[in-house]
Amino acid sequence: MKKILLASASIVAFAGVAAAEVNYTGSATLGYNDGFYWDANVAVTLSQELDNGLTAAASFDYDVADNNTGQDLVSGGYVLSLTSDMAGLYYGDTGTAADSLWVSAGDMESDGFTSAWDDAADNQAVLRGDMTFGDVDVSVSYTIADNDLDQLSVAAKAALGQFTVVAAYEEAADVAVEAGDFNDDEIMGLSVSTSMAGADFVLAYAEDENSDSTGLKVTYPVGPVKLTAYYVSESVGDDNYGVAAAYSNGPLSLTVDYQDDQGVAKTSIDGSYDLANGLMVYAGAYMEDNQDDEYYVAGQYDLGGDATLLVSYADAGDTGNADDEVGAGDYQVGTTVEVSFSF
């Protein structure tokens, strides 16, 4: 299997180079928050339909500057792919097999499958192959660390009547790396999803090297409100549970979420209101046991031509939120004035 995946990956690098479609997108931001800063990003997508029905593609992006006033031109995410209607091969900053197909039943402590390499370091990536057989999707992947294949991951999703079943497995990693949501544990999971009487149900079981989790999640719409509740029985630590209500009607959207995560109560409230004429208002708060409350208010105005003006204020108290990611919009702590452009 390793040889097959590697041979296929080499095809991605060389197939269909001529006459490829090339698309560029970009974004730029100029802002002030206790000093001026600017961000800029350029993304490129290359694609080519081959004569044999395959499509070769490559996508990558560069951070010209990241939250500073200088230029650093750092490479960001990248994915190489070779796809058809029924199969695909992917290499780079992409999800593992288990992470791509797994369906969780709430906040499960034991289903932490390794996911995509976010801002992957040198010599670290994921090589994944996907295939569809009727109502069955199958995926196989390896992580790549120090130029070698590691941590086999396999998953399958099958539609069986009114039920959808997902089985996923990830072997223990030989090399521990620092990239994305990496987990070097051996993990397996099984989940079943269905819909009955207007409600969606997910029943799931996951097991890693140290614990196991069994969860049930239910989602039910009531008019403009979508209600969600889950309960997870944990073999180690406290059980996890949560309830959420998401309301959306006309210009108003509001989400209230309560979770008890390993005995720690967490509540978040996020709302938005469309004032029309391109102006949106946002507000919210986050509360956690034994921590200061976080809250934010923001206004965003559409300047036209894919340009926006943001004015926000966020307070993180003494929570240690040094990443300036408060609320659903990841707002910076303090007062921010920011102009963003998309190209």
mmCIF file of N, CA and C in Angstrom, residues 26-28 278 301-309 339-343:
data_model
loop_
_atom_site.group_PDB
_atom_site.id
_atom_site.type_symbol
_atom_site.label_atom_id
_atom_site.label_comp_id
_atom_site.label_asym_id
_atom_site.label_seq_id
_atom_site.Cartn_x
_atom_site.Cartn_y
_atom_site.Cartn_z
ATOM 1 N N GLY A 26 -6.266 36.756 -3.572
ATOM 2 C CA GLY A 26 -5.442 37.403 -2.553
ATOM 3 C C GLY A 26 -6.275 38.203 -1.586
ATOM 4 N N SER A 27 -5.656 38.593 -0.499
ATOM 5 C CA SER A 27 -6.319 39.429 0.491
ATOM 6 C C SER A 27 -5.276 40.321 1.151
ATOM 7 N N ALA A 28 -5.735 41.450 1.641
ATOM 8 C CA ALA A 28 -4.853 42.380 2.338
ATOM 9 C C ALA A 28 -5.647 43.095 3.421
ATOM 10 N N GLY A 278 -25.462 47.159 4.101
ATOM 11 C CA GLY A 278 -24.093 46.690 4.235
ATOM 12 C C GLY A 278 -23.523 46.695 5.620
ATOM 13 N N TYR A 301 -18.770 46.960 8.082
ATOM 14 C CA TYR A 301 -19.456 47.670 7.001
ATOM 15 C C TYR A 301 -18.877 47.249 5.652
ATOM 16 N N ASP A 302 -19.760 46.891 4.739
ATOM 17 C CA ASP A 302 -19.369 46.493 3.394
ATOM 18 C C ASP A 302 -19.109 47.744 2.562
ATOM 19 N N LEU A 303 -17.836 47.938 2.192
ATOM 20 C CA LEU A 303 -17.461 49.111 1.411
ATOM 21 C C LEU A 303 -17.669 48.914 -0.085
ATOM 22 N N GLY A 304 -18.093 47.707 -0.465
ATOM 23 C CA GLY A 304 -18.269 47.406 -1.876
ATOM 24 C C GLY A 304 -16.968 46.922 -2.497
ATOM 25 N N GLY A 305 -17.082 46.167 -3.578
ATOM 26 C CA GLY A 305 -15.886 45.695 -4.253
ATOM 27 C C GLY A 305 -15.035 44.779 -3.407
ATOM 28 N N ASP A 306 -15.671 43.936 -2.566
ATOM 29 C CA ASP A 306 -14.963 42.993 -1.703
ATOM 30 C C ASP A 306 -14.042 43.689 -0.707
ATOM 31 N N ALA A 307 -14.456 44.852 -0.243
ATOM 32 C CA ALA A 307 -13.726 45.564 0.807
ATOM 33 C C ALA A 307 -14.646 45.774 2.001
ATOM 34 N N THR A 308 -14.106 45.642 3.208
ATOM 35 C CA THR A 308 -14.899 45.798 4.424
ATOM 36 C C THR A 308 -14.146 46.626 5.449
ATOM 37 N N LEU A 309 -14.925 47.298 6.282
ATOM 38 C CA LEU A 309 -14.388 48.067 7.404
ATOM 39 C C LEU A 309 -14.887 47.434 8.690
ATOM 40 N N VAL A 339 -9.346 47.672 7.894
ATOM 41 C CA VAL A 339 -9.875 47.660 6.534
ATOM 42 C C VAL A 339 -9.302 46.442 5.827
ATOM 43 N N SER A 340 -10.189 45.622 5.209
ATOM 44 C CA SER A 340 -9.749 44.399 4.535
ATOM 45 C C SER A 340 -10.203 44.435 3.074
ATOM 46 N N PHE A 341 -9.376 43.863 2.227
ATOM 47 C CA PHE A 341 -9.649 43.782 0.796
ATOM 48 C C PHE A 341 -9.465 42.345 0.322
ATOM 49 N N SER A 342 -10.333 41.902 -0.580
ATOM 50 C CA SER A 342 -10.173 40.604 -1.228
ATOM 51 C C SER A 342 -10.076 40.813 -2.728
ATOM 52 N N PHE A 343 -9.231 40.028 -3.366
ATOM 53 C CA PHE A 343 -8.964 40.214 -4.795
ATOM 54 C C PHE A 343 -9.194 38.898 -5.538
#
